[in-house]
Amino acid sequence: MKSSARLRLVAASMVCGTAAVLATMAPPATADTPDGKSLVTIGDSFSANGQILDLLNAGGDPDCKHVPTSWPSQLTQRLGLSPDDVEDTSCQGGTIDTSGWTLVHQVKRAASDNAFGPRTRAVTIQLGMNDAWGTDNPVALSRAYTCLIDLSNGCGVEAAAEGRAPDPATLTGQAYADRVRKAVEYIRYYAPNAQIIFVGYPEIHTPGQTSACAGILGIDAVQPRAGAITEFLDHMDTAQRDAAAILKVTFLDSRAVTAGHGACTPGAWVAGAFDPRTELLGFPWHPTAHGDMILAAAVQQKIAQG
């Protein structure tokens, strides 16, 4: 079977599997149908955030940590909402449908907590970074650091063909939309008044550049040949944006609101690895508390705009 045909078969299987699971979780339409919670947050570690030591226990944990400085936590405070009126199912290692605590798991948890209903004002989704895209490639950025610190081979665009980095070409708006479509339709049906927002990822590196940098132990570690990773991040941003247009939901351009504050910049809004210049124990490449404050404000503005 040709690779393109195999890719379509894999994608079709994922979509059908998602539809089947969502169908089994649909609550009956009765007078007891819940009113819902004002805010529902679905996502991965860029929503939940955390500390680097949490990486030892990441993925698939429905009771994962949500740090008080994460943007959903700060957004809850900014909106003046009671924690009981917010459902945050985001989790470190969360994925759309690849492994661990998936989009379906998160929607199912929210549904079981009666979080979807006519009162639901906004549902945010921030996923994709941990997913496998295409076939025979590493799961998204799971091998990014290994590739980035490979000073001998580098992490240029050829790394994708060599299986050392994800293939950016497989990450498209249509592929993203197809993998989240059933969940979006479910949310739209059971929370008819909610604004669904795809939250993009913050700037980690300047869009279009081919080098990458990470602050490690207070030192800027630069990989001059990092096109495979930086191009993947660029494609992720475009895919989320295009998928939002396809599914007619809102897209938050997190890169725009965090522009100029990526890794290794003065006053970076993303953490390094044990880097005292940002947050010593912060997740590498994830927002600092200040970065999350900026994102919380941006999401609040999107909600206000309706």
PDB file of N, CA and C in Angstrom, residues 203 205-211 226-227 229-235 255:
ATOM      1  N   GLU A 203       4.862  31.897  21.052  1.00  0.00           N
ATOM      2  CA  GLU A 203       6.110  31.925  20.296  1.00  0.00           C
ATOM      3  C   GLU A 203       7.216  31.270  21.104  1.00  0.00           C
ATOM      4  N   HIS A 205      10.111  30.154  19.050  1.00  0.00           N
ATOM      5  CA  HIS A 205      11.170  30.699  18.208  1.00  0.00           C
ATOM      6  C   HIS A 205      10.531  31.622  17.178  1.00  0.00           C
ATOM      7  N   THR A 206      11.303  32.546  16.667  1.00  0.00           N
ATOM      8  CA  THR A 206      10.787  33.468  15.658  1.00  0.00           C
ATOM      9  C   THR A 206      10.321  32.675  14.440  1.00  0.00           C
ATOM     10  N   PRO A 207       9.082  32.869  13.998  1.00  0.00           N
ATOM     11  CA  PRO A 207       8.583  32.142  12.827  1.00  0.00           C
ATOM     12  C   PRO A 207       9.509  32.278  11.630  1.00  0.00           C
ATOM     13  N   GLY A 208       9.745  31.157  10.944  1.00  0.00           N
ATOM     14  CA  GLY A 208      10.554  31.177   9.740  1.00  0.00           C
ATOM     15  C   GLY A 208      12.044  30.971   9.943  1.00  0.00           C
ATOM     16  N   GLN A 209      12.527  31.066  11.178  1.00  0.00           N
ATOM     17  CA  GLN A 209      13.962  30.921  11.374  1.00  0.00           C
ATOM     18  C   GLN A 209      14.361  29.440  11.328  1.00  0.00           C
ATOM     19  N   THR A 210      15.616  29.173  11.082  1.00  0.00           N
ATOM     20  CA  THR A 210      16.083  27.796  10.958  1.00  0.00           C
ATOM     21  C   THR A 210      16.940  27.352  12.128  1.00  0.00           C
ATOM     22  N   SER A 211      17.255  28.263  13.036  1.00  0.00           N
ATOM     23  CA  SER A 211      18.015  27.897  14.228  1.00  0.00           C
ATOM     24  C   SER A 211      17.080  27.882  15.430  1.00  0.00           C
ATOM     25  N   ALA A 226      18.207  23.652  12.866  1.00  0.00           N
ATOM     26  CA  ALA A 226      17.013  23.202  13.576  1.00  0.00           C
ATOM     27  C   ALA A 226      15.750  23.351  12.742  1.00  0.00           C
ATOM     28  N   GLY A 227      15.908  23.369  11.431  1.00  0.00           N
ATOM     29  CA  GLY A 227      14.765  23.613  10.556  1.00  0.00           C
ATOM     30  C   GLY A 227      13.613  22.643  10.717  1.00  0.00           C
ATOM     31  N   ILE A 229      12.455  21.292  13.422  1.00  0.00           N
ATOM     32  CA  ILE A 229      11.638  21.653  14.583  1.00  0.00           C
ATOM     33  C   ILE A 229      10.950  22.994  14.387  1.00  0.00           C
ATOM     34  N   THR A 230      11.708  23.992  13.936  1.00  0.00           N
ATOM     35  CA  THR A 230      11.105  25.310  13.768  1.00  0.00           C
ATOM     36  C   THR A 230      10.020  25.291  12.684  1.00  0.00           C
ATOM     37  N   GLU A 231      10.237  24.484  11.624  1.00  0.00           N
ATOM     38  CA  GLU A 231       9.218  24.380  10.572  1.00  0.00           C
ATOM     39  C   GLU A 231       7.978  23.663  11.099  1.00  0.00           C
ATOM     40  N   PHE A 232       8.179  22.666  11.969  1.00  0.00           N
ATOM     41  CA  PHE A 232       7.042  21.982  12.582  1.00  0.00           C
ATOM     42  C   PHE A 232       6.198  22.964  13.394  1.00  0.00           C
ATOM     43  N   LEU A 233       6.841  23.825  14.163  1.00  0.00           N
ATOM     44  CA  LEU A 233       6.116  24.813  14.962  1.00  0.00           C
ATOM     45  C   LEU A 233       5.353  25.778  14.064  1.00  0.00           C
ATOM     46  N   ASP A 234       5.962  26.168  12.948  1.00  0.00           N
ATOM     47  CA  ASP A 234       5.284  27.057  11.999  1.00  0.00           C
ATOM     48  C   ASP A 234       4.052  26.369  11.411  1.00  0.00           C
ATOM     49  N   HIS A 235       4.199  25.091  11.048  1.00  0.00           N
ATOM     50  CA  HIS A 235       3.079  24.351  10.473  1.00  0.00           C
ATOM     51  C   HIS A 235       1.963  24.144  11.499  1.00  0.00           C
ATOM     52  N   ARG A 255       0.894  33.221  19.134  1.00  0.00           N
ATOM     53  CA  ARG A 255       2.206  33.677  18.679  1.00  0.00           C
ATOM     54  C   ARG A 255       2.245  35.199  18.539  1.00  0.00           C
TER      55      ARG A 255
END
